[in-house]
Short mmCIF file of C-alpha atoms and ligand atoms in Angstrom, two decimals:
data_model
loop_
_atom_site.label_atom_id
_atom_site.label_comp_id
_atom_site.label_asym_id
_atom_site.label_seq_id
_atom_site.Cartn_x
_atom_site.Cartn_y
_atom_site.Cartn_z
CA UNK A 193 -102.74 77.05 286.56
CA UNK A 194 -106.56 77.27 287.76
CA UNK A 195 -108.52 77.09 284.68
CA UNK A 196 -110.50 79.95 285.59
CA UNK A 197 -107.29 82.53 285.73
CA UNK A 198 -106.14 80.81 282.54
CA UNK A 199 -109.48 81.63 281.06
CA UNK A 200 -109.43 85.20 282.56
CA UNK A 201 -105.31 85.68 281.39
CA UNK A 202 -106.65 84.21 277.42
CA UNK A 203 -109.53 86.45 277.43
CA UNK A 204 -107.89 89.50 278.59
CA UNK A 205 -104.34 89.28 276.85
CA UNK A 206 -104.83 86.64 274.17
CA UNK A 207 -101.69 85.45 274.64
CA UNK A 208 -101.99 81.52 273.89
CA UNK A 209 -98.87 81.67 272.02
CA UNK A 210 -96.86 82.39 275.75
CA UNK A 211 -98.32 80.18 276.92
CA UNK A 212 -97.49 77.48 274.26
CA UNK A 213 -93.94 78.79 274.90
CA UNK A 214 -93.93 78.39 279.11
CA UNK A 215 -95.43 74.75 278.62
CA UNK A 216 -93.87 73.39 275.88
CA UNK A 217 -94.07 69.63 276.70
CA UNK A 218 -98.47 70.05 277.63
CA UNK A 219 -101.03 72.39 278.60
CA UNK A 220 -104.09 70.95 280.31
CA UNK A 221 -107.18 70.64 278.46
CA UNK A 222 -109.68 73.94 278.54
CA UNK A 223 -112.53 75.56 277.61
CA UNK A 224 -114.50 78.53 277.54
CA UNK A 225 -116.44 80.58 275.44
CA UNK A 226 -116.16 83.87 274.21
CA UNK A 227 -118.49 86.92 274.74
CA UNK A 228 -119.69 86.24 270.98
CA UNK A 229 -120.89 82.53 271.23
CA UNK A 230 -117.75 81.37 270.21
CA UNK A 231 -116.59 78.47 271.77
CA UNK A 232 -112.89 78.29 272.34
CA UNK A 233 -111.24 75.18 273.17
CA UNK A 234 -107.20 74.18 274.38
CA UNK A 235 -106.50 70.51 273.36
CA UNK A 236 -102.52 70.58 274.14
CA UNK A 237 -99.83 73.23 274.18
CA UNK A 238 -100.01 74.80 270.57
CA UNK A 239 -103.24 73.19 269.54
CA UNK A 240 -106.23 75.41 270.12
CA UNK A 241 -109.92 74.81 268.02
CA UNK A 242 -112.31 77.66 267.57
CA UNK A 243 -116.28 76.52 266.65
CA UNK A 244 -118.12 79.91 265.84
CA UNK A 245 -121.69 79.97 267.56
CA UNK A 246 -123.46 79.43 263.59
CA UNK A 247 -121.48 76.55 261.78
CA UNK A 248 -120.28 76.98 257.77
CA UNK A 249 -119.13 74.64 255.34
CA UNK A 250 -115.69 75.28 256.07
CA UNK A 251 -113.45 73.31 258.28
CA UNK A 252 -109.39 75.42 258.15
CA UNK A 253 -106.52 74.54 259.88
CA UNK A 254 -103.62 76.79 260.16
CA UNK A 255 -100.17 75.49 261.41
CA UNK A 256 -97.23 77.12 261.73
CA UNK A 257 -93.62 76.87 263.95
CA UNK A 258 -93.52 72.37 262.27
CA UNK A 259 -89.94 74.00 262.15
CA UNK A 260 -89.54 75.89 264.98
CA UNK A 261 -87.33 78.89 263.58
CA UNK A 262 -89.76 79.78 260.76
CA UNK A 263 -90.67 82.81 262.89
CA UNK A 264 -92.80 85.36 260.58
CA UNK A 265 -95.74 82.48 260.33
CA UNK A 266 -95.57 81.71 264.02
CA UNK A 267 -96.14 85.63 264.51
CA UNK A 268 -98.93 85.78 262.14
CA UNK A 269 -100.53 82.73 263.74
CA UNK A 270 -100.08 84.22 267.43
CA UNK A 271 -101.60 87.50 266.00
CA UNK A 272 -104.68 85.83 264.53
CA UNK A 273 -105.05 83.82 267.42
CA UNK A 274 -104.81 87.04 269.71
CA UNK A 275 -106.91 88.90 267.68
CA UNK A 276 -109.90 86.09 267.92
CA UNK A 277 -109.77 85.47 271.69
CA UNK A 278 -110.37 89.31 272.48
CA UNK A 279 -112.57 89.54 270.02
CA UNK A 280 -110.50 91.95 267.87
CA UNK A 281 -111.46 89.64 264.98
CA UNK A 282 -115.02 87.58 264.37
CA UNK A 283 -114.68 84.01 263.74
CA UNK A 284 -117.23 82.74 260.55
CA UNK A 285 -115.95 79.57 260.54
CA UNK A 286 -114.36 76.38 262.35
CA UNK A 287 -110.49 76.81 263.19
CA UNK A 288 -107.91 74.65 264.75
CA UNK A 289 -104.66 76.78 264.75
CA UNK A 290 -101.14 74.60 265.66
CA UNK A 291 -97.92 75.63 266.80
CA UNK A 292 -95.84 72.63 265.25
CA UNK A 293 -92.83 72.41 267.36
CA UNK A 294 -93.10 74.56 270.69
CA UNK A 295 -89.72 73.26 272.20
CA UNK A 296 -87.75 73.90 268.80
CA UNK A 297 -89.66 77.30 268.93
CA UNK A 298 -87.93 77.83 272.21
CA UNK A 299 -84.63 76.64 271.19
CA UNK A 300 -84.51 78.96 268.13
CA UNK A 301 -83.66 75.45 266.01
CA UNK A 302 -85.53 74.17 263.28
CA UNK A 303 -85.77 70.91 264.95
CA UNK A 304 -84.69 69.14 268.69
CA UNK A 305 -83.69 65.84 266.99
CA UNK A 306 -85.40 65.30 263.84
CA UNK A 307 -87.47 66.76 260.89
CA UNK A 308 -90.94 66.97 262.00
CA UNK A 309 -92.09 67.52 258.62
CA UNK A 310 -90.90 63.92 257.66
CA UNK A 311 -92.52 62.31 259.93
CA UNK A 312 -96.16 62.26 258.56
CA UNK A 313 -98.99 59.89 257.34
CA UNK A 314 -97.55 57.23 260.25
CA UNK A 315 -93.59 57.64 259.62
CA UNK A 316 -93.50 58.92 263.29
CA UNK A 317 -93.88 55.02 264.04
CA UNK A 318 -91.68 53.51 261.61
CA UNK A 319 -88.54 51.62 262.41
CA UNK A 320 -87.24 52.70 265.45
CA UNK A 321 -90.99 54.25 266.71
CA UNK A 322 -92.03 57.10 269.11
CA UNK A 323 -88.83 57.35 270.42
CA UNK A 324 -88.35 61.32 270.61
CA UNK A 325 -90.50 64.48 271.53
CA UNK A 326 -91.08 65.12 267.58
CA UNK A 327 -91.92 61.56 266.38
CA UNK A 328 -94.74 62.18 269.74
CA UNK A 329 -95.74 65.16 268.41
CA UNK A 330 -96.45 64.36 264.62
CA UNK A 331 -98.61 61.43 265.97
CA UNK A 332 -100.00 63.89 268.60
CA UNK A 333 -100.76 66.30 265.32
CA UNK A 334 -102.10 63.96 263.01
CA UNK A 335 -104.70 63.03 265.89
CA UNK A 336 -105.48 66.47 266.55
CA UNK A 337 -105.95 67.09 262.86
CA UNK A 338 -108.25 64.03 262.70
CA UNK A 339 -110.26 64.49 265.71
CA UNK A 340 -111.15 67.86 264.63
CA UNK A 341 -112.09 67.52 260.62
CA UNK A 342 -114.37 64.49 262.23
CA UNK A 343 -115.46 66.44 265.04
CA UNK A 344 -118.53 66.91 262.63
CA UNK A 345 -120.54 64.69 261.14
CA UNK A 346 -120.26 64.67 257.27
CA UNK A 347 -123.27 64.02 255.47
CA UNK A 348 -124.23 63.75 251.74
CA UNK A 349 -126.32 66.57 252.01
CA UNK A 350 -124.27 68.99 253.49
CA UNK A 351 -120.84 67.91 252.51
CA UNK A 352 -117.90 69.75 254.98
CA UNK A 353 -114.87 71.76 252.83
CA UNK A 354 -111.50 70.86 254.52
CA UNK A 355 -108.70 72.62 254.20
CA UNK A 356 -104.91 72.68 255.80
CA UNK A 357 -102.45 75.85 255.10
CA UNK A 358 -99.22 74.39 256.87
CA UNK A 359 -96.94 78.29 256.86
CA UNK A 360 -92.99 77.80 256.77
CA UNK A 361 -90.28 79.66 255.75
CA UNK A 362 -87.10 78.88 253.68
CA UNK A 363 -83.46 78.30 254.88
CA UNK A 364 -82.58 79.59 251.81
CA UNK A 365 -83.36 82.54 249.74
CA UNK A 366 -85.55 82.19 246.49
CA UNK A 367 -85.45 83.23 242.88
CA UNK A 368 -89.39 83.51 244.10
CA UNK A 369 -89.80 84.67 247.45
CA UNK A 370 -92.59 82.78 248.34
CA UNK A 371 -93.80 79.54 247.06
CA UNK A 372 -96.23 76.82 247.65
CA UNK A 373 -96.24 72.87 247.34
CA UNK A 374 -99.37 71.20 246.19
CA UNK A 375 -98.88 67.82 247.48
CA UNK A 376 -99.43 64.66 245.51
CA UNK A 377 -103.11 64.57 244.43
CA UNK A 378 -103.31 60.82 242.88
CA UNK A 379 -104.42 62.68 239.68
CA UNK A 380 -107.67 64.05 241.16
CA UNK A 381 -107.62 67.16 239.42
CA UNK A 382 -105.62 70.76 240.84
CA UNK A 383 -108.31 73.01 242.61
CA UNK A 384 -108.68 76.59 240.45
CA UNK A 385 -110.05 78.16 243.79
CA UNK A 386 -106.95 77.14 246.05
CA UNK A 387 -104.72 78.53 243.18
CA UNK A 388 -106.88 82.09 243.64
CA UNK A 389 -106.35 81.22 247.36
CA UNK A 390 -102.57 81.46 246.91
CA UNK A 391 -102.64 84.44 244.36
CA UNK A 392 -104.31 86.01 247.27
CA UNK A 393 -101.40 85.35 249.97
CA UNK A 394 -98.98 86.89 247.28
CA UNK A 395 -98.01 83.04 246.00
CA UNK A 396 -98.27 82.67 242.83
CA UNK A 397 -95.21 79.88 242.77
CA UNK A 398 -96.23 76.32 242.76
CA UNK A 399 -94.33 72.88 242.84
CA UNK A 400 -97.04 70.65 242.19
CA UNK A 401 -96.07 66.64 244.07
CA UNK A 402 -96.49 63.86 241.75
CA UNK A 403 -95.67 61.14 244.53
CA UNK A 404 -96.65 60.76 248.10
CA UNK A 405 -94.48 62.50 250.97
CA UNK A 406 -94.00 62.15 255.05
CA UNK A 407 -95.11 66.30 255.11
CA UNK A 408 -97.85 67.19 257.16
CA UNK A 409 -99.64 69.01 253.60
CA UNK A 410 -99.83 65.28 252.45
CA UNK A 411 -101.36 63.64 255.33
CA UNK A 412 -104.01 66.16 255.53
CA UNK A 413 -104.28 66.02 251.74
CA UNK A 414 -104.51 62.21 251.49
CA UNK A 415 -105.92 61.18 255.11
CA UNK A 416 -108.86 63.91 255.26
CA UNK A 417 -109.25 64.91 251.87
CA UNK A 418 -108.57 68.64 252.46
CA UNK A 419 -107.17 70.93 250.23
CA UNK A 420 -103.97 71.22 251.80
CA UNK A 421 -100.36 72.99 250.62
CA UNK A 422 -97.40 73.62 252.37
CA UNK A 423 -96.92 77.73 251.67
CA UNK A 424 -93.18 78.69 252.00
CA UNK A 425 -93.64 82.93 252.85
CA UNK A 426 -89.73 84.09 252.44
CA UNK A 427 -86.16 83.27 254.00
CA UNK A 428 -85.95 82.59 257.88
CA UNK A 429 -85.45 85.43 259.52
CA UNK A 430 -85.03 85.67 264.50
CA UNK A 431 -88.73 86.76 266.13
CA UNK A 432 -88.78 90.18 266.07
CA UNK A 433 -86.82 90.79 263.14
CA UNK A 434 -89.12 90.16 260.32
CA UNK A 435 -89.91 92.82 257.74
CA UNK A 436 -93.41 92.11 258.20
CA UNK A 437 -94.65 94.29 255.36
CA UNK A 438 -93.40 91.69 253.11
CA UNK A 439 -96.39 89.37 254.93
CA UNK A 440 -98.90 91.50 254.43
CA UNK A 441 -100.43 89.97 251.64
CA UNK A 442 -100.82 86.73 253.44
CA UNK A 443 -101.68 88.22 256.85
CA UNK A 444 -104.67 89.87 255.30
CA UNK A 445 -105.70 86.64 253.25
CA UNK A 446 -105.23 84.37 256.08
CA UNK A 447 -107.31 86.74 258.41
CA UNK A 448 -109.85 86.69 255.87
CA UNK A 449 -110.18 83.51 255.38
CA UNK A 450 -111.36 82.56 259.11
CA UNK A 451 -113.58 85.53 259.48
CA UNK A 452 -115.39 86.04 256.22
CA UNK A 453 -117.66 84.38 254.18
CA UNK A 454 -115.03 84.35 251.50
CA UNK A 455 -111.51 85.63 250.56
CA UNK A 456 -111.23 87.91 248.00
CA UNK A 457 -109.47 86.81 244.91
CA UNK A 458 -108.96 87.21 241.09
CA UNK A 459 -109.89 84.24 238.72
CA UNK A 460 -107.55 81.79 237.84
CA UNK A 461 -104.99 82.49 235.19
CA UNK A 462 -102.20 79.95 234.66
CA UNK A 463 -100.35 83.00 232.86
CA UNK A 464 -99.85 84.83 236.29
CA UNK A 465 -98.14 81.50 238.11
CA UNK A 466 -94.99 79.88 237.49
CA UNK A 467 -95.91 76.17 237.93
CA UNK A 468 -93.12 73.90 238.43
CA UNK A 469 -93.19 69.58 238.55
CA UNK A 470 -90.36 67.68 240.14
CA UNK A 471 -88.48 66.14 237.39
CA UNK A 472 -86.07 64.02 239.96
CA UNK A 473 -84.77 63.85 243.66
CA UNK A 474 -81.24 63.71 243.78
CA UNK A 475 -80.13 61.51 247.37
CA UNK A 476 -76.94 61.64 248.82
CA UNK A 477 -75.50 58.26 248.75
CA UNK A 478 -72.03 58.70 250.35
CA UNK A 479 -70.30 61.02 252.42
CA UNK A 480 -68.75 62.66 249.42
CA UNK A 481 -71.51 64.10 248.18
CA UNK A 482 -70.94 67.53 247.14
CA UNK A 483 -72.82 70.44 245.84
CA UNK A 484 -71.45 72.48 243.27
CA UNK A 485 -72.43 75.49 243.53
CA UNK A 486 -72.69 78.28 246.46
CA UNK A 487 -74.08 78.21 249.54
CA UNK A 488 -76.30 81.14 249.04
CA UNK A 489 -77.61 79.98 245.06
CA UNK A 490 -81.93 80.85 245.38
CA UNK A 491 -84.03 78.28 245.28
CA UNK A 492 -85.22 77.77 241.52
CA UNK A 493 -82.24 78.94 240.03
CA UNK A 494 -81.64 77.09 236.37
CA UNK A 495 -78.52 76.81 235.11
CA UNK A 496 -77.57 76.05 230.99
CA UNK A 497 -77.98 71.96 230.04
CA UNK A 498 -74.55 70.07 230.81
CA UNK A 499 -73.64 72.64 233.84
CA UNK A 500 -72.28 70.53 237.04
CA UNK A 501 -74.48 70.08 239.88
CA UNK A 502 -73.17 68.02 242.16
CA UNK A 503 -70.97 64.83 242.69
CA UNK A 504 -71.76 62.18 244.90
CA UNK A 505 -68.19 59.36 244.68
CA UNK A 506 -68.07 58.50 241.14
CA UNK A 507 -71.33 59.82 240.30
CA UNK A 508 -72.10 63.59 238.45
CA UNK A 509 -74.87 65.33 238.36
CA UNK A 510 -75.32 67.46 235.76
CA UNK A 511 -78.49 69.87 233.99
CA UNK A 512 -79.97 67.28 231.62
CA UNK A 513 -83.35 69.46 230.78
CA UNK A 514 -83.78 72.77 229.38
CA UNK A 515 -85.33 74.90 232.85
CA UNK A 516 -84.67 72.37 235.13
CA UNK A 517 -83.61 74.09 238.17
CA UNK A 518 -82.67 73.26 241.73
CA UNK A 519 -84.63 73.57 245.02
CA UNK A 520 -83.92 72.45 249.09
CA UNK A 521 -80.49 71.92 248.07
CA UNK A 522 -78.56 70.54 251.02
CA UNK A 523 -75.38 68.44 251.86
CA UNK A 524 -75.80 68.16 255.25
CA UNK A 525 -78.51 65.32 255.16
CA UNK A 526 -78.29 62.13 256.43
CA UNK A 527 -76.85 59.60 253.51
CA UNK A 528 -79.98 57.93 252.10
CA UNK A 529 -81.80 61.27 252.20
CA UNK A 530 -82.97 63.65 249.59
CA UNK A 531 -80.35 66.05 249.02
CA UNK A 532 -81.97 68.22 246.15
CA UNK A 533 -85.18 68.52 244.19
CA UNK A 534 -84.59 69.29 240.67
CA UNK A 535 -87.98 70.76 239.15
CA UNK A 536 -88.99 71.71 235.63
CA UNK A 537 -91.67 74.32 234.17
CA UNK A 538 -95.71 72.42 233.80
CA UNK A 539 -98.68 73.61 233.26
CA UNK A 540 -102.28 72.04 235.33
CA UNK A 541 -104.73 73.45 232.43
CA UNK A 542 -105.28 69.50 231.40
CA UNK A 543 -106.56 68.63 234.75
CA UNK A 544 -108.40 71.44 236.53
CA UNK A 545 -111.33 71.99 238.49
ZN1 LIG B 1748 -90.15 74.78 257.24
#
């Protein structure tokens, strides 16, 4: 497509997310400018940076679709995006917005051929290497992600605040709707104002990391130093057929937080979170592994100390804390991989800023 009529088709309909969808292996390089001074830039299919005319502090990407059937963030993403290109909503601050998976998205699956949210922080190239569309496209993301948070210069004086909201949704349903992982910090200390953040999108569940992952939250987190989670917003639901009331919290919040000065939140107040810390990782390590208990159990569901888990061969796994409960539970992985988190209640007041 001639840039110009690309530029005219953006500007009049918005519609970068069709266009992710009709080209999902590359879209051409663009850019433009809006009537506003913003400056509106297309790096790749799904990957489109925003630079208001009057820079802030604040450097956000948004990133949605990493599993291509998480639909109701992909929506709120195409919305926002829509919104900004016909100038619905004013930009205040720099915004790269990402649409993970844009072949998955058209497939309706949660993945071509493997987990793209395991394949972070340089596990695209491990072992076997770039050898399928989403290995490509987690190296293709973490360049993105880099060019853009070094895009500008970071000085002592004016220090730049990063920050990475990855959106998904859950397979399965959950004893908390929505919930948010705080990846691995290396004990640098929980932030108080991304907590308010997540009170503000209606999350006020959080599995706080305490070792390093292959998720895109992490790389952002550990590579760039942003303040990065990976915000799970309720059960997977087709396009089109998510109760998007439910979102509203969120959609507002997220909105917010790329066109004004600052979202609007209530201060911090560990009493109104429930604040969970992995206790182990249960891996499946034959092809007996078995869960025992239903398909459709919610994600943080706790059962009494001494109940049955599951049973992998010889092995049981059984409750062996009072509150530990279960979370991604599935039997279906690959042997080797994690098939179950088991998380107990914490608390962050002892480290806290
Ligand atoms: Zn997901």
């Amino acid at each position: 497509m001639a840039q110009s009529l690309l530029q005219e088709q953006l500007l009049q309909h918005g519609d970068f997310f069709k266009l992710t969808l009709t080209n999902p292996d590359g879209l051409a390089p663009a850019q433009f400018n809006l009537a506003d001074g913003t400056s509106v830039a297309i790096w790749d299919t799904g990957v489109i940076c925003f630079t208001p005319a009057q820079l802030s502090q604040k450097d956000i990407v948004l990133s949605c679709g990493v599993h291509g059937n998480e639909t109701a963030p992909i929506e709120i993403c195409a919305e926002l995006v829509k919104d900004l290109l016909t100038g619905q909503l004013q930009l205040k601050h720099r915004l790269l917005v990402l649409f993970g998976n844009p072949a998955a998205m058209n497939a309706g699956t949660r993945e071509i051929t493997e987990n793209l949210n395991r394949l972070f922080s340089g596990h695209h190239s491990l072992g076997a290497g770039l050898i399928n569309a989403e290995r490509k496209r987690a190296k293709a993301l973490e360049d993105y992600v880099s060019r853009f948070y070094q895009e500008v210069r970071v000085t002592n004086l004016v220090p730049r605040n990063r920050y990475l909201y990855d959106l998904h949704t859950a397979i399965r349903g959950s004893r908390f709707e929505k919930f948010a992982v705080y990846p691995f910090l290396h004990n640098k200390p929980w932030q108080k104002a991304e907590f308010e953040f997540l009170q503000a999108c209606d999350v006020t569940t959080v599995l706080l990391m305490q070792t390093p992952a292959s998720t895109f939250s992490y790389y952002a987190s550990n590579s760039h130093g942003a303040d990065a989670f990976t915000i799970e917003l309720g059960k997977v639901q087709p396009f089109g057929q998510n109760d998007m009331q439910r979102f509203a919290k969120a959609r507002a919040a997220l909105r917010q937080l790329v066109s004004e000065a600052a979202v609007s939140t209530v201060h911090f107040d560990e009493q109104q979170f429930q604040l969970y810390q992995v206790y182990r990782a249960i891996n499946k390590q034959t092809q007996e592994f078995k869960l025992h208990f239903a398909d459709d159990v919610e994600n943080f569901t706790a059962y009494p100390q001494g109940t049955l888990l599951a049973t992998d061969g010889d092995i049981e796994y059984r409750v062996e804390r009072e509150g530990e409960a279960i979370i991604f539970p599935n039997a279906k992985v690959a042997i080797g991989q994690r098939a179950m988190l088991m998380v107990v209640p914490t608390t962050v007041a002892h480290n806290i800023a």
